[in-house]
Amino acid sequence: MRAKISDIAKLAGVSTASVSRVLNHQGGYSRQTAERIMKIADDIGYFKDRSAADLASRHNNTIGVIYTDFETNFNDLIIRQIMTAAKQHQLDVILMIAQQNDPAGLTKIVRGMIERRVFAVQFISTHPSFQIINMLNRANIFPQVIGDATNHQVSSVSSDDTQIGYQATRYLIQKGRRRIGFAGPNVHQDYVPRLRFAGYRQALADSGLSFSPDWLYEENYSYQAGIRAAKYYQQQIRLVDAVIGISDEVSWGLLNGFYDAQVDVPNDVALISIDGTELCQQTRPKLTSVTQDFVTMGEKAIDQVINQRDQPHQITTTTVAFRIDPRETT
Amino acid sequence: MRAKISDIAKLAGVSTASVSRVLNHQGGYSRQTAERIMKIADDIGYFKDRSAADLASRHNNTIGVIYTDFETNFNDLIIRQIMTAAKQHQLDVILMIAQQNDPAGLTKIVRGMIERRVFAVQFISTHPSFQIINMLNRANIFPQVIGDATNHQVSSVSSDDTQIGYQATRYLIQKGRRRIGFAGPNVHQDYVPRLRFAGYRQALADSGLSFSPDWLYEENYSYQAGIRAAKYYQQQIRLVDAVIGISDEVSWGLLNGFYDAQVDVPNDVALISIDGTELCQQTRPKLTSVTQDFVTMGEKAIDQVINQRDQPHQITTTTVAFRIDPRETT
DNA sequence: GTGAAAGCGCTAACAT
DNA sequence: ATGTTAGCGCTTTCAC
């Protein structure tokens, strides 16, 4: 059997209450008993049973973080920051990975988090359904979406995606490009692509450029989608003189796809990527990007979680600034 | 207050025991009560409290997985497989991320896992100290290292790293290369690099080639290390005619570093990478690699964990086969 | 098929 | 500064 506080109490000749107090550094005991208890705990290899502790104290300062093992790779940046910030605030984090396109799986993961009585769950590049958000709300757990806006009622931390689309396009136009492609997921189905696409259309319109439907390549966020997009753009000579890749992965695919087809980037076609992770500096030529500030997102996300703690939950939308980093593909 | 089984019991006019039975699908109740209870549970938004359940049943089928947010990127592959296999075996997984070079942090994470009473903890590309392994053993929790051999007494699942070094070198020699560089971390300090380097030396010796110390570039597993390694190899004209990169990231850095210095890969210098993740097909030219089978590693890791469950723990070493994938850099 | 009751290991009043 | 005691929400014998 594993050691428990009653074992320590017996050995130290004190009550379990005292043991609990010193083990939790709650004060109200003498230095001597404290030391004695600590030593015994150490000697017998005692470890608190968190189930028991959580149950008895009926609170729990852990948050749940769920991310999707996605084609994009900025998750790490956000998660790392969340872990760091959480540590500073003495929060425990439990992490889960959801599979893409597996709503049942996501529901199960969320159930697990509810059963573990976390007080908030953060979704990173994951699309929780309305039902899931509802489930969390009913369970009085704060739901939050990070790095990915949605159209339903949840707190979120993300960039202004319409502006991202707008500024990326504007940048290309200023560079003298006129036939600007847009490669990514379906722009009617998914929310973020829709926003970015709307910004793109607006920028085109504001510059008096008319949009041509064959500039749009719709698939998903992946490298392979980029490869195929490049192939697509090549079928028609001079179809586009620039392309916006919806993620670094797509842009990388575009870059390699064009390279394989011996299209000169940026002379024949300019490229701008959305995300701006390290990857952009690791391609040749290096990718110009709209760079999102994922570190700040992680930080703000924890701030939001802390602020609503022990309060009636409110829906808050935090927007984080982005910038454009010119590199070698424009 | 949150709903609990006693609430359901009251509403259904049964005892909490019955509620517990149906909620856990344990059988021994009529179809009717079952349905009634399920419905009520659903209606009032009941969620089990796992702390209470675990405490009462005094067992727990969750395993802990700890990975380090490393320069290398094969973690995802292993973790994904672990999650999949765990799901099949009805195991719960809790994931934690350790920071590099933060032993205190790792200890804390492991403590957390012990407190949560997981029955096994898996370390992926993480170096648990002897103390940590000991702590787990004393707590009767099965420790396991994946994708990374160590010299101390722990169960592990990994490739045969000496053979990896040997075969990579041999392959290059067969391609007619004679002055073969080796770029990675310190080959005396870290265990895996040491093994691979030993294999490399052996292959050289077996072919009657004598090793030159300036063929060795020691830093770490990162892309930047690769960049600097390429710079280093360039300082002396024709120092090497091939390089082994200890990870895909290092190799990518080497490739780009050589590209930036206008060294022709593979004509001037051939390159072989160790790991063989998707990255190798995403560079131009594509990287030849020693490809490790991370999926199988994840699978075997779970097998190991299952096999020792509820048994006296034994130290098992599982070796997973690798292969060489010739691509464009050799 | 169902219920009563005894804990699981801990925390937190409330005493002293 | 320390002890007593009553739970926390569930599972699990053991009755019936």
XYZ file of C-alpha atoms (C1' of nucleotides) in Angstrom:
692
model
C 0.000 0.000 0.000
C 1.117 3.512 -0.659
C 2.019 5.835 2.158
C -0.692 8.209 3.342
C -0.782 11.081 5.743
C -2.118 8.912 8.512
C 1.082 6.875 8.292
C 3.127 9.998 8.670
C 0.921 11.186 11.490
C 1.413 7.943 13.351
C 5.177 7.975 12.942
C 5.438 11.610 13.928
C 3.006 11.275 16.799
C 0.764 14.053 15.555
C -2.650 14.305 13.939
C -3.330 14.054 10.245
C -4.462 17.658 10.324
C -1.015 18.762 11.328
C 0.570 16.700 8.642
C -1.757 18.158 6.060
C -0.941 21.660 7.224
C 2.777 21.330 6.975
C 2.699 19.443 3.727
C 0.677 22.252 2.231
C 2.750 24.978 3.825
C -0.243 26.506 5.484
C 1.478 27.813 8.573
C 0.343 27.442 12.165
C 2.867 24.902 13.362
C 6.289 24.939 14.911
C 9.430 24.740 12.905
C 10.309 21.515 14.640
C 7.207 19.513 13.906
C 7.353 20.808 10.382
C 10.840 19.486 9.901
C 10.076 16.202 11.549
C 7.043 15.677 9.373
C 8.846 16.640 6.202
C 11.617 14.252 6.945
C 9.315 11.348 7.637
C 7.315 12.084 4.497
C 10.495 12.003 2.530
C 11.763 8.872 4.190
C 8.719 6.783 3.564
C 8.313 8.114 0.044
C 5.041 9.848 0.544
C 3.201 11.466 -2.344
C -0.079 13.253 -1.956
C -3.073 11.653 -3.586
C -4.506 14.442 -5.642
C -7.829 12.765 -6.092
C -8.349 12.777 -2.388
C -7.005 16.272 -1.978
C -9.106 17.741 -4.749
C -12.159 15.965 -3.526
C -11.770 17.169 0.011
C -10.879 20.734 -0.791
C -13.426 20.921 -3.599
C -11.362 23.064 -5.765
C -8.795 22.518 -8.331
C -6.583 24.943 -10.093
C -5.963 23.132 -13.253
C -6.876 24.247 -16.708
C -7.328 21.986 -19.672
C -5.658 22.697 -22.983
C -6.789 20.923 -26.113
C -5.020 21.247 -29.403
C -5.408 19.619 -32.740
C -2.591 17.854 -34.362
C -2.977 20.070 -37.312
C -1.172 20.763 -40.518
C -0.033 24.058 -39.105
C 2.732 24.234 -36.648
C 2.236 27.309 -34.547
C 0.568 25.400 -31.761
C 3.860 24.827 -30.067
C 4.495 28.509 -29.678
C 1.162 29.144 -28.044
C 1.346 26.108 -25.827
C 4.828 26.900 -24.655
C 3.713 30.355 -23.614
C 0.639 29.003 -21.903
C 2.746 26.582 -19.904
C 5.124 29.336 -18.880
C 2.400 31.747 -17.884
C 0.458 29.017 -16.118
C 3.483 28.123 -14.071
C 3.863 31.725 -12.971
C 0.288 31.779 -11.806
C 0.628 28.423 -10.092
C -1.869 26.819 -12.375
C -1.717 23.219 -13.353
C -2.198 22.404 -16.986
C -3.422 19.229 -18.497
C -2.939 18.816 -22.179
C -4.897 16.732 -24.636
C -4.583 16.243 -28.349
C -7.628 16.008 -30.536
C -7.635 14.370 -33.916
C -8.791 16.310 -36.921
C -12.336 15.704 -38.068
C -13.291 13.596 -35.107
C -16.092 15.384 -33.274
C -16.896 12.338 -31.176
C -13.293 12.178 -30.045
C -13.295 15.835 -29.136
C -16.459 15.420 -27.120
C -14.858 12.588 -25.219
C -11.793 14.649 -24.469
C -13.903 17.501 -23.238
C -15.936 15.129 -21.077
C -12.692 13.967 -19.570
C -11.757 17.517 -18.730
C -15.115 18.180 -17.159
C -14.796 15.027 -15.096
C -11.414 16.203 -13.957
C -13.066 19.426 -12.868
C -10.732 21.823 -14.606
C -11.946 25.390 -14.317
C -11.227 26.415 -17.883
C -10.548 24.719 -21.159
C -8.605 26.299 -23.944
C -8.888 25.145 -27.530
C -5.899 25.817 -29.732
C -6.499 25.624 -33.471
C -9.449 23.406 -32.762
C -13.055 24.011 -33.676
C -15.291 23.129 -30.766
C -18.887 22.703 -31.832
C -21.681 24.696 -30.359
C -22.672 21.635 -28.347
C -19.274 21.356 -26.809
C -19.205 24.985 -25.795
C -22.617 24.524 -24.333
C -21.584 21.482 -22.400
C -18.747 23.429 -20.842
C -20.928 26.374 -20.031
C -23.463 24.152 -18.333
C -20.667 22.599 -16.345
C -19.609 26.096 -15.388
C -16.217 25.726 -17.014
C -14.780 28.620 -18.944
C -14.299 27.766 -22.624
C -11.836 29.696 -24.724
C -10.654 29.513 -28.299
C -7.120 30.569 -29.163
C -5.497 31.426 -32.461
C -8.699 30.846 -34.271
C -11.818 32.958 -34.288
C -15.220 31.353 -34.554
C -18.630 32.686 -35.194
C -20.213 31.368 -32.089
C -20.340 32.672 -28.624
C -17.017 31.908 -26.981
C -14.226 33.922 -25.548
C -11.287 34.015 -27.878
C -7.798 35.335 -28.409
C -6.671 35.726 -31.985
C -5.527 38.071 -34.689
C -7.834 40.253 -36.718
C -8.150 37.888 -39.623
C -9.940 40.256 -41.930
C -7.118 42.714 -41.515
C -4.589 39.966 -42.111
C -6.174 39.243 -45.467
C -6.440 42.912 -46.227
C -2.885 43.857 -45.368
C -1.331 40.872 -47.087
C -3.131 41.793 -50.276
C -2.362 45.458 -49.970
C 1.296 44.697 -49.515
C 1.368 42.691 -52.721
C -0.461 45.410 -54.600
C 2.007 47.987 -53.398
C 4.747 45.765 -54.745
C 3.141 46.134 -58.152
C 1.307 42.815 -58.320
C -2.129 42.756 -59.913
C -3.228 39.146 -60.320
C -3.154 37.854 -56.801
C -3.928 34.242 -55.965
C -5.320 33.031 -52.653
C -4.588 29.468 -51.576
C -6.037 27.774 -48.525
C -9.150 25.960 -47.260
C -12.656 26.527 -48.485
C -13.409 30.199 -47.969
C -17.108 29.760 -47.374
C -17.035 26.884 -44.983
C -14.375 27.745 -42.434
C -14.609 30.926 -40.499
C -11.017 32.143 -40.475
C -10.423 31.585 -44.193
C -13.687 33.405 -44.833
C -12.518 36.420 -42.888
C -9.139 36.498 -44.556
C -10.694 36.090 -47.937
C -13.092 38.937 -47.228
C -10.127 41.153 -46.353
C -8.448 40.119 -49.547
C -11.500 40.955 -51.624
C -11.818 44.289 -49.915
C -8.206 45.210 -50.573
C -8.618 44.281 -54.198
C -11.749 46.395 -54.455
C -10.163 49.334 -52.657
C -7.437 49.335 -55.283
C -9.897 49.130 -58.140
C -8.787 45.593 -59.007
C -11.468 43.153 -59.973
C -11.311 39.658 -58.600
C -11.121 36.632 -60.830
C -12.543 33.388 -59.389
C -9.763 31.284 -60.859
C -7.297 33.040 -58.571
C -8.747 31.077 -55.715
C -7.430 27.633 -54.835
C -9.366 25.858 -52.095
C -8.176 22.807 -50.235
C -6.772 23.043 -46.714
C -3.899 24.317 -44.589
C -1.325 21.710 -45.520
C 1.986 21.566 -47.323
C 0.527 19.200 -49.876
C -2.273 21.637 -50.588
C 0.424 24.189 -51.364
C 2.152 21.788 -53.715
C -1.085 21.175 -55.561
C -1.981 24.847 -55.584
C 1.297 25.628 -57.323
C 0.534 22.968 -59.869
C -2.875 24.480 -60.380
C -1.593 28.004 -60.860
C 0.884 26.702 -63.406
C -1.700 25.188 -65.681
C -2.577 28.559 -67.088
C 0.315 30.714 -68.114
C 0.563 33.952 -66.171
C -2.657 33.275 -64.313
C -1.278 35.025 -61.229
C 1.755 37.130 -60.445
C 1.467 36.650 -56.695
C -0.102 34.242 -54.236
C -1.159 34.503 -50.624
C -0.634 31.235 -48.761
C -3.054 30.845 -45.884
C -0.467 29.201 -43.650
C 3.268 28.741 -43.585
C 2.806 25.146 -44.619
C 0.733 26.025 -47.649
C 3.238 28.695 -48.605
C 6.107 26.288 -48.281
C 4.266 23.890 -50.544
C 3.655 26.697 -53.017
C 7.307 27.634 -52.960
C 8.462 24.087 -53.591
C 5.747 23.469 -56.142
C 6.824 26.518 -58.095
C 10.462 25.516 -57.726
C 9.699 22.066 -59.110
C 7.928 23.688 -62.050
C 10.825 26.079 -62.542
C 8.770 29.125 -61.850
C 10.912 31.898 -60.485
C 9.856 33.172 -57.075
C 9.605 36.124 -56.645
C 10.235 37.276 -60.210
C 7.477 35.345 -61.897
C 5.310 34.971 -58.867
C 5.567 36.667 -55.493
C 4.578 34.817 -52.345
C 3.378 35.966 -48.966
C 2.668 33.580 -46.156
C 0.298 33.909 -43.248
C 1.606 32.929 -39.785
C 5.279 33.784 -39.903
C 6.686 30.969 -37.817
C 10.358 30.136 -37.900
C 9.751 28.090 -41.003
C 9.654 31.272 -43.079
C 13.319 31.809 -42.409
C 14.217 28.253 -43.165
C 13.078 28.135 -46.762
C 15.126 29.269 -49.729
C 14.200 31.928 -50.689
C 12.925 32.988 -47.306
C 9.203 33.570 -47.128
C 7.765 37.019 -46.693
C 5.021 36.729 -44.121
C 2.196 38.225 -42.211
C 3.528 37.344 -38.801
C 1.134 36.564 -36.002
C 2.221 37.071 -32.442
C 1.581 33.657 -30.960
C 3.520 34.327 -27.826
C 1.297 37.232 -26.916
C -1.722 35.118 -27.733
C -0.675 32.530 -25.189
C -0.099 35.235 -22.619
C -3.418 36.973 -23.175
C -5.178 33.649 -23.118
C -3.963 32.937 -19.621
C -4.814 36.478 -18.580
C -8.354 35.978 -19.758
C -8.628 32.722 -17.897
C -7.335 34.248 -14.701
C -9.554 37.284 -14.899
C -12.763 35.356 -15.180
C -11.792 32.929 -12.450
C -14.423 32.656 -9.733
C -16.597 35.133 -11.541
C -19.646 34.839 -13.713
C -18.192 34.110 -17.104
C -18.293 36.763 -19.755
C -17.491 36.429 -23.386
C -14.372 38.373 -24.176
C -12.685 38.770 -27.522
C -9.039 39.702 -27.478
C -7.268 40.716 -30.625
C -3.511 40.526 -30.908
C -1.493 42.669 -33.285
C 0.329 41.209 -36.279
C 2.986 42.611 -38.567
C 4.373 42.079 -42.026
C 7.915 40.769 -42.355
C 9.298 41.322 -45.834
C 11.752 38.612 -46.826
C 12.809 37.173 -50.138
C 9.633 35.999 -51.842
C 8.237 39.448 -52.591
C -23.618 23.047 -6.848
C -22.854 20.435 -9.428
C -25.064 17.432 -9.895
C -23.988 14.276 -8.127
C -25.207 10.728 -8.161
C -27.225 11.240 -5.024
C -29.254 13.846 -6.899
C -29.948 11.373 -9.632
C -30.758 8.696 -7.079
C -33.276 10.920 -5.401
C -34.978 11.896 -8.634
C -35.079 8.314 -9.837
C -36.179 6.937 -6.509
C -33.295 4.468 -6.326
C -30.108 4.160 -4.348
C -26.784 5.708 -5.298
C -25.428 2.212 -5.738
C -27.816 1.589 -8.565
C -26.983 4.867 -10.198
C -23.316 4.064 -10.004
C -23.897 0.659 -11.556
C -25.782 1.904 -14.540
C -23.542 4.861 -15.131
C -20.597 2.500 -15.266
C -22.379 -0.105 -17.329
C -21.752 -2.774 -14.781
C -24.883 -4.783 -15.363
C -27.217 -6.163 -12.732
C -30.146 -3.823 -13.210
C -33.258 -3.736 -15.317
C -33.402 -2.074 -18.653
C -36.022 0.278 -17.346
C -34.182 1.698 -14.378
C -31.135 2.012 -16.548
C -32.946 4.129 -19.058
C -34.607 6.222 -16.434
C -31.313 6.911 -14.720
C -29.512 7.719 -17.936
C -32.176 10.157 -18.913
C -32.136 11.952 -15.602
C -28.367 12.137 -15.632
C -28.515 13.694 -19.009
C -31.263 16.083 -18.103
C -29.594 17.534 -15.066
C -26.210 17.699 -16.783
C -24.455 15.231 -14.608
C -20.728 14.559 -14.993
C -18.867 12.089 -12.908
C -16.287 13.504 -10.535
C -13.190 11.548 -11.378
C -11.430 12.481 -8.195
C -14.148 10.837 -6.208
C -14.396 7.882 -8.540
C -10.676 7.230 -8.604
C -10.436 7.624 -4.891
C -13.247 5.214 -4.191
C -12.265 2.588 -6.696
C -8.578 2.964 -5.901
C -7.429 2.434 -9.358
C -6.828 4.526 -12.314
C -5.981 3.610 -15.825
C -4.188 6.642 -16.958
C -0.644 6.857 -18.164
C 1.488 9.966 -18.147
C 3.412 11.083 -21.199
C 6.144 13.665 -20.907
C 7.898 15.136 -23.877
C 10.429 17.843 -24.315
C 9.815 20.722 -26.569
C 12.936 19.887 -28.408
C 14.666 21.021 -31.535
C 13.668 17.795 -33.179
C 10.210 17.257 -34.423
C 9.520 13.554 -34.366
C 7.738 13.719 -31.040
C 4.439 14.300 -32.741
C 4.633 11.025 -34.592
C 5.272 9.030 -31.469
C 2.686 10.841 -29.429
C 0.026 10.457 -32.064
C 0.596 6.727 -32.129
C 0.572 6.504 -28.369
C -2.750 8.307 -28.226
C -4.228 6.020 -30.829
C -2.988 2.847 -29.183
C -3.997 4.092 -25.759
C -7.505 4.730 -26.960
C -7.752 1.181 -28.256
C -6.731 -0.157 -24.883
C -9.092 2.181 -23.069
C -6.266 3.969 -21.386
C -6.383 7.592 -20.464
C -3.384 9.676 -21.300
C -2.230 12.824 -19.664
C 0.370 14.801 -21.462
C 2.942 17.197 -20.080
C 5.648 19.224 -21.723
C 9.026 19.627 -20.112
C 11.384 22.440 -20.882
C 14.875 21.710 -22.015
C 17.595 21.876 -19.395
C 15.240 22.304 -16.500
C 15.695 19.321 -14.185
C 13.726 20.970 -11.399
C 10.833 21.480 -13.750
C 10.939 17.871 -14.856
C 10.921 16.690 -11.280
C 7.884 18.788 -10.613
C 6.080 17.378 -13.597
C 6.886 13.857 -12.543
C 5.683 14.584 -9.009
C 2.433 15.758 -10.497
C 2.075 12.504 -12.359
C 2.764 10.495 -9.249
C 0.205 12.504 -7.336
C -2.285 11.805 -10.079
C -1.538 8.128 -9.579
C -0.811 7.257 -13.188
C 0.462 3.723 -13.514
C 3.188 4.428 -16.052
C 5.079 7.425 -17.302
C 6.632 7.619 -20.697
C 9.407 10.041 -21.531
C 9.718 11.038 -25.165
C 13.022 12.603 -26.199
C 13.534 13.587 -22.609
C 16.372 12.594 -20.340
C 15.050 11.671 -16.927
C 17.744 11.664 -14.305
C 18.538 8.646 -12.236
C 16.744 10.289 -9.311
C 13.577 10.683 -11.298
C 13.586 7.085 -12.407
C 14.134 6.112 -8.832
C 11.312 8.239 -7.606
C 8.968 6.524 -10.038
C 10.181 3.089 -9.135
C 9.665 3.769 -5.463
C 6.186 4.979 -6.230
C 5.644 1.746 -8.107
C 5.024 3.534 -11.379
C 6.491 2.097 -14.542
C 9.005 4.473 -16.149
C 9.805 4.201 -19.811
C 12.009 6.101 -22.225
C 11.022 6.334 -25.872
C 13.009 7.309 -28.942
C 16.081 7.830 -26.895
C 18.289 5.256 -25.258
C 19.992 6.008 -21.963
C 22.678 4.313 -20.040
C 20.734 3.823 -16.904
C 18.297 1.239 -15.841
C 14.984 1.981 -17.502
C 12.770 0.254 -19.967
C 13.069 1.799 -23.369
C 11.915 1.654 -26.946
C 14.262 3.024 -29.548
C 16.349 2.330 -32.598
C 19.750 0.717 -32.496
C 21.707 3.928 -32.539
C 25.097 2.363 -33.063
C 23.772 0.662 -36.157
C 22.228 3.909 -37.339
C 25.634 5.553 -37.239
C 27.246 2.557 -38.837
C 24.794 2.198 -41.709
C 24.634 5.884 -42.488
C 28.403 5.974 -42.799
C 28.558 2.791 -44.788
C 26.015 4.107 -47.224
C 28.077 7.203 -47.854
C 31.229 5.152 -48.315
C 29.497 2.935 -50.823
C 28.563 6.082 -52.709
C 32.259 6.784 -53.034
C 32.650 9.358 -50.296
C 35.785 9.279 -48.213
C 35.916 12.376 -46.034
C 32.747 12.130 -44.019
C 31.690 14.793 -41.562
C 29.532 14.194 -38.522
C 27.418 17.069 -37.182
C 25.390 16.978 -33.992
C 25.686 17.359 -30.211
C 28.720 16.558 -28.151
C 29.545 12.934 -28.819
C 30.999 12.241 -25.411
C 28.381 13.819 -23.248
C 25.064 12.634 -24.645
C 24.367 8.963 -24.892
C 22.659 8.706 -28.258
C 25.183 10.836 -30.134
C 27.912 8.762 -28.531
C 26.406 5.563 -29.852
C 25.905 6.946 -33.332
C 29.386 8.337 -33.389
C 30.781 4.989 -32.311
C 28.964 3.345 -35.207
C 30.349 5.953 -37.536
C 33.896 5.366 -36.325
C 33.460 1.641 -36.685
C 32.212 1.919 -40.253
C 35.145 4.142 -41.117
C 37.549 1.672 -39.588
C 35.913 -1.306 -41.263
C 36.514 0.379 -44.600
C 40.101 1.183 -43.779
C 39.376 4.910 -43.624
C 41.062 6.860 -40.897
C 39.063 9.417 -38.974
C 40.062 13.040 -38.870
C 38.956 14.995 -35.796
C 38.129 18.095 -37.799
C 35.357 16.163 -39.505
C 33.418 16.396 -36.291
C 31.196 19.390 -35.573
C 29.654 19.385 -32.108
C 26.812 21.595 -31.003
C 23.260 20.276 -30.694
C 20.258 18.929 -32.598
C 18.993 22.212 -34.007
C 18.575 23.815 -37.400
C 20.900 26.610 -36.363
C 23.568 24.117 -35.429
C 23.296 22.791 -38.979
C 23.680 26.262 -40.417
C 26.817 26.829 -38.361
C 28.154 23.380 -39.149
C 27.925 24.145 -42.858
C 29.772 27.367 -42.275
C 32.415 25.471 -40.372
C 32.895 22.836 -43.044
C 33.268 25.599 -45.615
C 36.171 27.273 -43.931
C 38.548 24.675 -45.189
C 38.270 23.853 -48.855
C 37.327 20.260 -49.517
C 37.446 19.368 -45.846
C 34.633 16.859 -46.313
C 32.804 15.370 -49.260
C 29.847 14.185 -47.211
C 28.189 14.959 -43.886
C 25.925 13.013 -41.576
C 23.396 15.256 -39.865
C 22.323 13.865 -36.507
C 18.724 14.993 -36.935
C 16.522 16.230 -39.720
C 16.782 19.712 -38.337
C 20.559 19.704 -38.352
C 20.550 18.312 -41.858
C 18.166 20.969 -43.054
C 20.449 23.592 -41.584
C 23.403 21.971 -43.307
C 21.565 21.953 -46.595
C 20.626 25.611 -46.345
C 24.015 26.576 -45.036
C 25.681 24.926 -47.998
C 23.172 26.504 -50.342
C 23.903 29.930 -48.939
C 27.624 29.308 -49.447
C 26.970 28.043 -52.961
C 28.243 24.615 -52.252
C 26.597 22.074 -54.506
C 24.738 19.317 -52.691
C 25.201 16.473 -53.495
C 27.963 17.057 -56.037
C 30.413 18.834 -53.770
C 29.083 17.430 -50.539
C 26.609 14.618 -49.980
C 24.204 14.735 -47.060
C 22.430 12.069 -45.100
C 20.022 12.866 -42.327
C 19.068 10.841 -39.301
C 15.351 10.585 -38.427
C 13.629 10.736 -41.784
C 10.525 12.685 -40.865
C 8.380 14.295 -43.514
C 10.735 17.227 -43.541
C 13.173 15.242 -45.659
C 10.740 15.326 -48.537
C 10.031 18.983 -48.124
C 13.518 20.304 -48.727
C 15.032 20.961 -52.143
C 16.926 18.819 -52.899
C 15.159 16.193 -50.829
C 17.187 14.751 -48.004
C 18.430 11.200 -48.063
C 17.809 9.788 -44.623
C 18.180 7.027 -42.127
C 14.511 6.722 -41.351
C 13.407 5.717 -37.899
C 10.068 4.065 -37.438
C 8.448 6.324 -34.898
C 5.017 4.884 -35.384
C 6.174 1.439 -34.397
C 7.989 2.952 -31.454
C 4.760 4.431 -30.157
C 3.013 1.128 -30.621
C 5.677 -0.936 -28.890
C 5.807 1.565 -26.101
C 2.167 1.040 -25.301
C 2.616 -2.714 -25.606
C 5.374 -2.592 -23.044
C 3.260 -0.546 -20.702
C 0.333 -2.905 -21.007
C 2.419 -6.005 -20.540
C 3.913 -4.934 -17.272
C 0.620 -3.654 -15.923
C -0.198 -5.136 -12.533
C 3.018 -7.098 -12.551
C 6.354 -6.628 -10.895
C 8.142 -4.259 -13.235
C 10.965 -5.552 -15.351
C 13.392 -3.595 -17.403
C 12.781 -4.269 -21.063
C 14.660 -2.864 -24.008
C 12.836 -2.882 -27.316
C 14.651 -2.071 -30.508
C 12.778 -0.931 -33.569
C 14.074 -1.391 -37.101
C 15.136 1.542 -39.265
C 15.831 1.835 -42.961
C 17.720 4.046 -45.371
C 15.732 6.146 -47.824
C 17.890 7.404 -50.678
C 16.711 10.748 -51.980
C 18.448 13.622 -53.677
C 21.293 14.634 -51.400
C 23.437 11.564 -52.002
C -32.481 -6.328 -9.263
C -31.730 -3.225 -5.562
C -30.291 -0.933 -1.083
C -27.473 0.088 3.205
C -23.366 1.256 4.733
C -18.488 1.440 4.965
C -14.842 3.513 3.334
C -11.107 5.737 -0.346
C -7.172 9.740 1.524
C -7.501 13.976 2.231
C -9.021 19.027 3.942
C -11.165 22.349 6.838
C -13.926 23.956 10.295
C -14.071 24.072 15.010
C -12.136 22.977 19.358
C -8.683 23.221 22.724
C 0.400 24.996 17.915
C -2.252 20.934 17.563
C -6.260 17.537 17.666
C -11.164 15.994 16.597
C -14.336 15.315 13.441
C -17.251 15.680 9.643
C -17.444 15.340 5.217
C -15.912 15.595 -0.291
C -18.669 12.181 -4.284
C -18.054 8.094 -5.482
C -17.508 2.557 -5.509
C -18.142 -1.744 -3.523
C -19.074 -5.429 -0.542
C -22.750 -7.680 1.542
C -27.465 -8.200 2.461
C -31.996 -9.056 0.946
